[in-house]
PDB file of C-alpha atoms in Angstrom:
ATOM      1  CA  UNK A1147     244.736  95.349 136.249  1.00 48.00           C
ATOM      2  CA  UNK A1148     245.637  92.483 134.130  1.00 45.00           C
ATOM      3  CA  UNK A1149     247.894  94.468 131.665  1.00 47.00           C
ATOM      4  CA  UNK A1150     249.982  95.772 135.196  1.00 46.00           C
ATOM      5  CA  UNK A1151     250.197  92.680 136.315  1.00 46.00           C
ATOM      6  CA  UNK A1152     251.477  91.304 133.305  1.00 47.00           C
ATOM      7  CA  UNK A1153     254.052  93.840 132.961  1.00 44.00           C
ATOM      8  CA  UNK A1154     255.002  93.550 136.370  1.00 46.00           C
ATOM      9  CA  UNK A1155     255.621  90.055 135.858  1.00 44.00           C
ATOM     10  CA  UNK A1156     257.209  90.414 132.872  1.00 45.00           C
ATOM     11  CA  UNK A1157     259.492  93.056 134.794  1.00 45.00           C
ATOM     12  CA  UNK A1158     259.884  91.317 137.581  1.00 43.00           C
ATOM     13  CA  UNK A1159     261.419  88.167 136.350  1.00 42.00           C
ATOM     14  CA  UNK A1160     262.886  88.496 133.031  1.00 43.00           C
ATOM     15  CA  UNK A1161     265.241  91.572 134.720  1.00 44.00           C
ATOM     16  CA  UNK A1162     266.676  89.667 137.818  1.00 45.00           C
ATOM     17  CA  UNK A1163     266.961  86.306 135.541  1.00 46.00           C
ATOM     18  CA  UNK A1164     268.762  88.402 133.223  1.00 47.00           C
ATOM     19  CA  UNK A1165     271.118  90.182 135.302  1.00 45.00           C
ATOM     20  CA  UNK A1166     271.895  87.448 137.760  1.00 45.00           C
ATOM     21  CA  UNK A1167     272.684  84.900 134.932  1.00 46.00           C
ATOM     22  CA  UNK A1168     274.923  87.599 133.102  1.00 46.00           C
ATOM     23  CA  UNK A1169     276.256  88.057 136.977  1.00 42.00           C
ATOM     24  CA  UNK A1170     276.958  84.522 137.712  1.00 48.00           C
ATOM     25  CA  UNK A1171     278.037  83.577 133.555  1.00 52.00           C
ATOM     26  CA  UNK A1172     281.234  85.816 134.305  1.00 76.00           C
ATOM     27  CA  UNK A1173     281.909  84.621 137.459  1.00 90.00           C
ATOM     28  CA  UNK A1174     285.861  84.602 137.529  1.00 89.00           C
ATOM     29  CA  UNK A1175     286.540  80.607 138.049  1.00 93.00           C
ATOM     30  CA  UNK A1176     289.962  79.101 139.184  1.00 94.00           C
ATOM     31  CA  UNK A1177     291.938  78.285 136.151  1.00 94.00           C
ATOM     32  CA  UNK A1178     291.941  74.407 137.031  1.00 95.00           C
ATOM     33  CA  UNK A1179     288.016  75.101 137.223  1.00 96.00           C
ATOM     34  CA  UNK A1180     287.702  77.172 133.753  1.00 95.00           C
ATOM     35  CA  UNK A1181     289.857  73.966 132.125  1.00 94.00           C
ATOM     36  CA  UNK A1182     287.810  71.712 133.300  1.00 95.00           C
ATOM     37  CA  UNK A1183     284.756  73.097 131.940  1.00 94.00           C
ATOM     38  CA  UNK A1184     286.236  74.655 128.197  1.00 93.00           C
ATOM     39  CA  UNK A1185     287.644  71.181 127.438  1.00 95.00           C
ATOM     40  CA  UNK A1186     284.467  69.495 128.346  1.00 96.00           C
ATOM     41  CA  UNK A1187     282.668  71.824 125.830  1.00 97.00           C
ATOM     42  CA  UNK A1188     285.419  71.871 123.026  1.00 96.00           C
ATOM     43  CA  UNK A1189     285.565  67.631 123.395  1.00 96.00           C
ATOM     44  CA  UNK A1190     281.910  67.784 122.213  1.00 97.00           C
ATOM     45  CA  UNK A1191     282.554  70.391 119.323  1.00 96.00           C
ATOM     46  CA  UNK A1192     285.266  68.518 118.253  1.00 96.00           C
ATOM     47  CA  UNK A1193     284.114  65.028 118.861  1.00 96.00           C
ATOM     48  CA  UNK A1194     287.275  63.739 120.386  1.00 95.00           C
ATOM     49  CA  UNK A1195     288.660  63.993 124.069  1.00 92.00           C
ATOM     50  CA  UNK A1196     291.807  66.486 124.177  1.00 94.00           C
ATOM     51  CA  UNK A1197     295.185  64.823 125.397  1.00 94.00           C
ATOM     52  CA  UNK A1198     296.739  67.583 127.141  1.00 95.00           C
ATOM     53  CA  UNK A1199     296.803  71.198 127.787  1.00 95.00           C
ATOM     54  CA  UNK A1200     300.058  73.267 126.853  1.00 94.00           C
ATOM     55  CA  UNK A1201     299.303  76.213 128.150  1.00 96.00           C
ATOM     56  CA  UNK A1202     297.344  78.752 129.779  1.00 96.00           C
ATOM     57  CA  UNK A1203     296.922  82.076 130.524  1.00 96.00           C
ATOM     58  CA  UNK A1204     294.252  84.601 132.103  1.00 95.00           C
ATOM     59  CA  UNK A1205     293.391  88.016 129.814  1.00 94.00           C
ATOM     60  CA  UNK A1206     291.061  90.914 130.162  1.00 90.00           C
ATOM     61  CA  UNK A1207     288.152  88.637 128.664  1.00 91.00           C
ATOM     62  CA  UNK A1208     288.623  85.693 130.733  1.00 94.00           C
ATOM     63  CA  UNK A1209     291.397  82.516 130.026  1.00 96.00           C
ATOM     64  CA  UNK A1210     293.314  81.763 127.056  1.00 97.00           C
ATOM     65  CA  UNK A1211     294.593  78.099 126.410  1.00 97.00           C
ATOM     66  CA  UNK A1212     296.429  76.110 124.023  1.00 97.00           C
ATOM     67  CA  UNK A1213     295.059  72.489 124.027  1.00 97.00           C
ATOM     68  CA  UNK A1214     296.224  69.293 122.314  1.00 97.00           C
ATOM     69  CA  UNK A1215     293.943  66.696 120.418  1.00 97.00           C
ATOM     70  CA  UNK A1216     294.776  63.613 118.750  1.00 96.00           C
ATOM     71  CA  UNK A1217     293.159  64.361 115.199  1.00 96.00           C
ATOM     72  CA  UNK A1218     294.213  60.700 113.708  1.00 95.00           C
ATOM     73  CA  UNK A1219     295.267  57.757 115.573  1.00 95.00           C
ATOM     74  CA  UNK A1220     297.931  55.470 114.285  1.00 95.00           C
ATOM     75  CA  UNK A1221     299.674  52.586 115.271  1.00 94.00           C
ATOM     76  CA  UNK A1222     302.238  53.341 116.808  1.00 95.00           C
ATOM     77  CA  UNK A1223     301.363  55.921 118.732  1.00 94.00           C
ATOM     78  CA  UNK A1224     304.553  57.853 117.813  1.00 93.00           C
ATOM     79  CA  UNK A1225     302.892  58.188 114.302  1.00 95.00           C
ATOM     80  CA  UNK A1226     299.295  59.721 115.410  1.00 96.00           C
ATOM     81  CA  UNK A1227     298.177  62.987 114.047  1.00 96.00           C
ATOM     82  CA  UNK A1228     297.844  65.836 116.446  1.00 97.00           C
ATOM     83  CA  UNK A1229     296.274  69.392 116.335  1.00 97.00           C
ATOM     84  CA  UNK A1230     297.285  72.408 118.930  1.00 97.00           C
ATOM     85  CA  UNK A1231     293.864  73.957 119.478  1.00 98.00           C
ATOM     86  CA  UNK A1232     294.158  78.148 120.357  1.00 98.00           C
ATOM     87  CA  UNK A1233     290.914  78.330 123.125  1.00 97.00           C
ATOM     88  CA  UNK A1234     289.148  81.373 124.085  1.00 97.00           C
ATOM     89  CA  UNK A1235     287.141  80.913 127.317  1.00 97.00           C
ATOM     90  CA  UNK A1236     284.965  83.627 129.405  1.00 95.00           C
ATOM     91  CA  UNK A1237     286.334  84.015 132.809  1.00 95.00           C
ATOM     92  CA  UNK A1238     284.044  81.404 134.005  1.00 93.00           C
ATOM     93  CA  UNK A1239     285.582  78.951 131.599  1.00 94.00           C
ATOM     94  CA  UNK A1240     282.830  78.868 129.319  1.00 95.00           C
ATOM     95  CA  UNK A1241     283.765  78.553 125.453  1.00 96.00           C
ATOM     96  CA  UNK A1242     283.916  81.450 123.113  1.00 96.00           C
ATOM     97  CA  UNK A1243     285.733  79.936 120.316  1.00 97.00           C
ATOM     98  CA  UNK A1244     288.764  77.834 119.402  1.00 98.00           C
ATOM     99  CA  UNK A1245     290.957  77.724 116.475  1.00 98.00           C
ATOM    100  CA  UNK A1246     292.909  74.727 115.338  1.00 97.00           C
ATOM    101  CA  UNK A1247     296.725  75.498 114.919  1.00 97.00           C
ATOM    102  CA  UNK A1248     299.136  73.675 113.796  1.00 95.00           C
ATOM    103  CA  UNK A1249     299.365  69.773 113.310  1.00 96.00           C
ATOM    104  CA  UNK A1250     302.132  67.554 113.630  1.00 96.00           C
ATOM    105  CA  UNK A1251     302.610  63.759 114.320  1.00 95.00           C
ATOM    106  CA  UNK A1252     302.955  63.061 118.114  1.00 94.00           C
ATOM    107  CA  UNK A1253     306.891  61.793 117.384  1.00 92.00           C
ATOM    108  CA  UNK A1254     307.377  65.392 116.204  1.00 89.00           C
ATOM    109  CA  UNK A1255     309.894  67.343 118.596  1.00 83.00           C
ATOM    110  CA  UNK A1256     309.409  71.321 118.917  1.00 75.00           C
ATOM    111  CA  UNK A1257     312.268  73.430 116.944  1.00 71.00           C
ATOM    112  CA  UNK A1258     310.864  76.749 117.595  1.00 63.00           C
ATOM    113  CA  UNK A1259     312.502  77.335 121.003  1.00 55.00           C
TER     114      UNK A1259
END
């Protein structure tokens, strides 16, 4: 009896925790919503608060963004180090990785379009 009623317990909660976490983890969120959470995690990864977000976009694995950190501050402003941070983010905004890009000094005007 006890060995059935251990499995049964075992059964009975680890399989519904399971699939209604993996259920609710992949939740498609509103992109204002999957922000919101992504930066929050990549601001403690990185350390530093992000300044702005660039752009984003959904894809078949959830939200891709390009987000902008100030890497070294300077006075003035104008001379401050910043990175361009390529995010990868499940569809309920939760991180999957990030990539630092390129870096450039906050003065620095965009050429490439």
């Amino acid at each position: 009896m006890e060995a059935e009623a251990d499995s049964d317990s075992e059964g009975g909660t680890e399989a519904p925790d399971e699939e209604s976490a993996e259920t609710e983890s992949y939740k498609r969120v509103s992109a204002a919503e999957a922000l919101r959470v992504g930066v929050r995690q990549l601001s403690e990864l990185l350390g530093r608060s992000p300044e702005s977000v660039s752009a984003l976009a959904p894809t078949e694995e959830g939200w891709k963004a390009q987000i902008e950190v100030v890497e070294i501050e300077r006075i003035p402003e104008t001379t401050s180090v910043m990175a361009s941070y390529e995010v990868a983010l499940r569809p309920d905004g939760q991180l999957l990785g990030y990539e630092r890009g390129k870096r450039y000094t906050r003065a620095q005007v965009d050429n490439d379009r």
